[in-house]
XYZ file of C-alpha atoms in Angstrom:
355
model
C 7.823 -24.764 5.391
C 6.054 -23.921 2.154
C 5.910 -25.181 -1.404
C 6.447 -23.145 -4.592
C 4.809 -24.184 -7.854
C 4.904 -22.445 -11.230
C 2.064 -23.247 -13.621
C 2.331 -23.451 -17.395
C 0.530 -20.118 -17.735
C 3.238 -18.406 -15.676
C 1.272 -18.076 -12.441
C 3.353 -18.758 -9.332
C 1.772 -20.373 -6.285
C 3.087 -20.552 -2.731
C 1.348 -23.095 -0.505
C 1.529 -23.697 3.242
C -0.804 -26.276 4.744
C -2.234 -25.467 8.168
C -4.844 -27.919 9.425
C -5.555 -26.316 12.795
C -8.818 -24.730 11.565
C -11.080 -25.623 8.584
C -10.209 -22.371 6.780
C -8.452 -21.428 3.557
C -6.951 -17.980 2.890
C -5.573 -16.845 -0.456
C -3.697 -13.633 -1.223
C -2.935 -12.695 -4.813
C -0.303 -10.135 -5.801
C -0.536 -8.778 -9.324
C 1.886 -6.582 -11.265
C -0.665 -3.855 -11.938
C -0.068 -0.369 -10.550
C -1.571 3.081 -10.506
C 1.701 4.362 -11.977
C 0.450 2.870 -15.257
C -2.654 5.090 -15.453
C -2.579 8.207 -17.678
C -1.962 11.472 -15.879
C -5.300 12.863 -17.031
C -7.122 9.824 -15.585
C -5.660 9.588 -12.082
C -7.969 7.359 -10.066
C -8.547 4.914 -12.923
C -6.477 2.146 -11.348
C -7.996 2.431 -7.895
C -11.556 2.491 -9.233
C -10.817 -0.436 -11.545
C -9.650 -2.475 -8.565
C -12.808 -1.576 -6.651
C -15.369 -2.127 -9.424
C -13.841 -5.452 -10.452
C -15.332 -6.780 -7.229
C -18.403 -4.571 -6.697
C -19.461 -4.640 -10.354
C -19.688 -8.406 -10.541
C -19.049 -10.597 -13.557
C -20.872 -11.803 -16.622
C -22.222 -14.734 -14.554
C -22.981 -12.988 -11.251
C -23.794 -9.354 -10.649
C -22.183 -7.555 -7.721
C -25.259 -7.612 -5.482
C -25.671 -11.362 -5.979
C -22.035 -11.849 -5.024
C -22.580 -9.762 -1.879
C -25.486 -11.982 -0.852
C -23.536 -15.166 -1.522
C -20.542 -14.003 0.492
C -22.711 -12.954 3.411
C -24.658 -16.215 3.458
C -21.507 -18.370 3.388
C -19.243 -16.264 5.613
C -16.803 -15.768 2.724
C -14.622 -12.780 1.885
C -13.508 -11.758 -1.612
C -11.694 -8.476 -2.210
C -9.750 -6.843 -5.048
C -7.665 -3.672 -5.134
C -5.073 -1.749 -7.131
C -2.565 0.439 -5.324
C 0.335 2.611 -6.333
C 2.894 -0.182 -6.699
C 0.829 -3.397 -6.891
C -2.612 -4.867 -7.227
C -4.085 -7.765 -5.403
C -6.966 -9.943 -4.341
C -7.948 -11.771 -1.171
C -10.125 -14.802 -0.558
C -11.159 -16.315 2.776
C -13.447 -19.367 2.866
C -14.406 -22.322 5.001
C -12.747 -25.489 3.776
C -16.040 -26.866 2.444
C -16.468 -23.799 0.198
C -12.954 -23.788 -1.239
C -13.978 -24.767 -4.770
C -16.856 -22.278 -4.831
C -14.672 -19.457 -3.539
C -11.853 -20.195 -5.968
C -14.225 -20.252 -8.935
C -15.759 -16.954 -7.826
C -12.350 -15.308 -7.401
C -11.169 -16.528 -10.804
C -14.344 -15.246 -12.448
C -13.859 -11.807 -10.862
C -10.201 -11.605 -11.888
C -10.742 -12.827 -15.444
C -14.245 -11.612 -16.364
C -15.249 -8.433 -14.503
C -18.406 -6.809 -15.874
C -17.703 -3.226 -14.713
C -21.366 -2.422 -14.141
C -22.180 1.231 -14.791
C -24.043 1.738 -11.499
C -21.027 0.517 -9.506
C -18.706 2.750 -11.542
C -20.921 5.704 -10.631
C -20.779 4.698 -6.957
C -16.972 4.374 -7.066
C -16.714 7.853 -8.597
C -18.907 9.323 -5.871
C -16.713 7.708 -3.226
C -13.594 9.154 -4.850
C -15.151 12.622 -5.010
C -16.158 12.404 -1.367
C -12.549 11.593 -0.451
C -11.327 14.590 -2.471
C -13.756 16.870 -0.641
C -12.342 15.760 2.747
C -8.648 15.580 1.967
C -7.796 19.040 3.300
C -9.458 18.479 6.676
C -6.374 16.954 8.321
C -3.148 19.032 8.487
C -0.933 15.932 8.631
C -2.493 14.597 5.423
C -1.882 17.925 3.697
C 1.737 18.052 4.880
C 2.540 14.524 3.693
C 0.903 15.126 0.313
C 2.793 18.360 -0.300
C 6.069 16.871 0.973
C 5.812 14.117 -1.646
C 5.405 16.758 -4.342
C 8.391 18.733 -3.077
C 10.716 15.724 -2.977
C 9.552 13.511 -5.854
C 8.208 16.248 -8.106
C 4.513 16.995 -8.695
C 4.388 14.865 -11.856
C 5.903 11.709 -10.360
C 3.322 8.938 -9.812
C 4.263 8.800 -6.134
C 3.144 12.415 -5.717
C 0.151 12.588 -8.052
C -3.363 12.548 -6.660
C -6.917 12.527 -7.905
C -8.891 15.610 -8.852
C -12.571 15.960 -9.719
C -11.631 16.302 -13.403
C -9.491 13.152 -13.512
C -12.250 11.118 -11.878
C -14.881 12.488 -14.279
C -12.730 11.598 -17.305
C -12.646 7.856 -16.492
C -15.061 5.762 -18.562
C -16.191 2.149 -18.381
C -14.113 1.412 -21.484
C -11.038 2.830 -19.731
C -11.538 0.282 -16.932
C -12.035 -2.567 -19.396
C -8.882 -1.616 -21.285
C -6.841 -1.175 -18.091
C -7.922 -4.587 -16.860
C -7.317 -6.310 -20.189
C -3.842 -4.811 -20.464
C -2.465 -5.619 -17.023
C -4.352 -8.590 -15.534
C -2.742 -11.832 -16.682
C -1.618 -15.049 -14.948
C 2.103 -14.540 -15.625
C 1.884 -11.227 -13.748
C 0.479 -12.821 -10.605
C 1.447 -15.007 -7.706
C -0.870 -16.624 -5.193
C -0.152 -17.406 -1.560
C -2.523 -20.069 -0.217
C -2.578 -20.981 3.457
C -4.960 -23.262 5.336
C -6.685 -26.604 5.526
C -6.060 -28.257 2.154
C -3.950 -30.821 0.355
C -1.268 -29.009 -1.646
C -1.490 -31.108 -4.794
C -5.274 -30.911 -4.828
C -5.059 -27.139 -4.390
C -2.628 -26.785 -7.304
C -4.951 -28.858 -9.488
C -7.946 -26.714 -8.466
C -6.138 -23.458 -9.249
C -4.869 -24.803 -12.568
C -8.373 -25.899 -13.580
C -10.130 -22.776 -12.328
C -7.827 -20.342 -14.130
C -7.589 -22.434 -17.327
C -7.770 -20.411 -20.511
C -6.420 -17.192 -19.039
C -3.833 -15.979 -21.525
C -0.396 -14.589 -20.765
C 0.359 -10.887 -21.062
C 1.363 -9.387 -24.408
C 2.145 -5.849 -23.238
C 5.552 -5.424 -21.546
C 5.700 -3.701 -18.183
C 6.813 -0.065 -18.498
C 9.980 1.128 -16.828
C 9.467 2.853 -13.508
C 9.688 6.646 -13.797
C 12.876 8.239 -12.576
C 12.992 10.293 -9.387
C 14.623 13.630 -10.219
C 17.059 15.479 -7.985
C 15.305 18.134 -5.964
C 16.487 21.470 -4.536
C 16.315 22.351 -0.854
C 13.156 24.441 -0.558
C 10.717 25.821 1.980
C 7.099 25.107 1.051
C 4.163 26.797 2.737
C 0.531 25.685 2.801
C -1.667 28.402 4.261
C -4.624 26.986 6.195
C -5.885 30.034 8.049
C -8.488 28.246 10.181
C -5.725 26.717 12.352
C -3.803 28.083 15.326
C -1.007 25.557 14.980
C 1.630 24.448 12.493
C 2.414 21.038 11.068
C 6.038 20.933 9.957
C 7.617 18.260 7.745
C 11.332 18.187 6.981
C 12.733 15.436 4.842
C 14.215 14.026 1.679
C 14.201 10.984 -0.543
C 14.726 7.795 1.462
C 15.964 4.371 0.378
C 14.613 1.099 -0.953
C 14.418 -1.853 1.386
C 17.159 -3.652 -0.575
C 19.660 -0.896 0.265
C 22.635 -2.319 2.220
C 22.099 0.434 4.824
C 18.480 -0.594 5.457
C 19.072 -2.039 8.942
C 21.153 0.936 10.016
C 18.518 3.387 8.802
C 15.771 1.538 10.672
C 17.729 1.516 13.940
C 18.870 5.114 13.483
C 15.331 6.326 12.880
C 14.076 4.505 15.954
C 16.685 6.331 18.020
C 15.883 9.690 16.424
C 12.098 9.714 16.414
C 10.524 6.316 15.813
C 8.614 6.089 19.090
C 8.357 7.661 22.540
C 11.767 7.097 24.169
C 13.516 8.963 21.335
C 15.768 11.963 20.959
C 13.100 14.065 19.288
C 10.474 13.233 21.909
C 12.814 13.784 24.840
C 14.272 17.061 23.545
C 11.517 18.801 21.592
C 8.483 17.699 23.555
C 9.643 16.792 27.050
C 12.586 19.168 27.682
C 11.672 22.208 25.568
C 7.892 21.738 25.620
C 7.574 22.889 22.023
C 5.330 20.211 20.560
C 2.553 17.834 21.434
C 3.485 15.572 18.510
C 6.996 14.964 17.196
C 8.774 12.082 15.512
C 10.340 10.733 12.346
C 9.745 8.124 9.658
C 12.619 6.072 8.136
C 11.646 6.550 4.499
C 12.145 2.961 3.375
C 10.107 1.733 0.416
C 9.881 -1.416 -1.654
C 9.316 -0.368 -5.245
C 10.506 3.191 -4.768
C 12.633 4.886 -2.154
C 10.374 6.178 0.560
C 10.208 9.643 2.078
C 12.366 10.205 5.153
C 10.678 12.819 7.284
C 11.083 14.410 10.683
C 7.897 16.132 11.772
C 6.352 18.161 14.544
C 3.043 19.815 15.380
C 3.335 22.985 17.428
C 1.703 26.339 18.204
C 1.947 28.787 15.316
C 4.129 31.204 17.297
C 6.725 28.500 18.113
C 6.988 27.131 14.570
C 10.508 28.397 13.901
C 11.842 27.333 17.295
C 10.327 23.842 17.023
C 11.602 23.378 13.477
C 15.095 24.425 14.536
C 15.030 21.959 17.423
C 13.954 19.083 15.163
C 16.600 19.975 12.588
C 19.310 20.145 15.283
C 18.459 16.665 16.580
C 18.410 15.290 13.038
C 21.862 16.755 12.348
C 23.169 15.300 15.621
C 22.429 11.835 14.241
C 25.066 12.556 11.587
C 27.683 14.356 13.685
C 27.526 12.477 16.993
C 27.758 8.751 17.668
C 24.759 7.203 19.382
C 25.356 5.804 22.849
C 25.749 2.101 23.533
C 22.536 2.186 25.578
C 20.550 3.777 22.727
C 21.913 1.325 20.210
C 21.215 -1.756 22.302
C 17.762 -0.589 23.439
C 16.473 0.102 19.960
C 18.011 -2.976 18.337
C 16.298 -5.102 20.983
C 13.056 -3.183 20.456
C 13.066 -3.937 16.733
C 13.970 -7.586 17.261
C 11.233 -8.052 19.853
C 8.597 -6.579 17.547
C 9.832 -8.756 14.684
C 8.401 -11.914 16.249
C 4.896 -10.730 15.348
C 5.804 -11.032 11.667
C 6.131 -14.798 12.103
C 3.529 -15.765 14.697
C 1.151 -17.341 12.149
C 1.496 -19.203 8.874
C -0.181 -16.298 7.098
């Protein structure tokens, strides 16, 4: 059981009391997304989400906040991802008011300290320098470009130039445009009285104004041709092969069928791809598939394998044949029952705690 409350400023709160331990956890979801950053400033959203926390506020600098959190055993985090932004707070019950005030200050009044911006940029550049080390990472990145188009926000990625172009003022403007109470909901779970918690949140976030800029429409996903795309990494003696297409959103009426079908095809060990391509033919040490379900966007359905360079064509053909069999041949009763039960059994872990 939980309670839903909407405040006058548009913020929505979900509350579930749990008095087993003297802890309070808060998760905030905010309608701010990296898809809103300019193409020439890719990385702006992610760095804004990082420096909001590390850069401190007008009242407390980031290092002082670090010391406070460590001394009290508290956690405060902020982030901005591709399709949403968020924040997290974990405190002992006795520090609830302090933690809430700190979180509100970070969300409403980030200082964006220059030294923390510089650190965030260095971290981004370090990630760019390592991103071609892992063949699977390369394959997934290039597959997104092939299916969604290189200019779609789902397929874009940072470059040294886009990171360098981001200024402190860009972060301030991005924050001021997208962070508002009517774009946010809070989920609060733990040892508290619900009405007292609502009053605390209402008081702590008082004065935060509603948004004035409308949310942009999500960019369209264009149709894509069937292509073969090669990435030459000549220091390897093996191939990583991705085959796939645009998936579905989780609200698609075929969602359950796609999840079960993917589990039969390649979503684990006792699957058709594993049994045929790895066990029977011995063509791959890694093989499987991903259902391609997404929440804001359709995901990327992919069947993949990693094999010796000289068996690339044979392994790809075997994976493609098993994928096509999912369309042309009915699954067996045993496969269907086994994988439905497997999904249902794993589902219990989504509900084993209040959080």
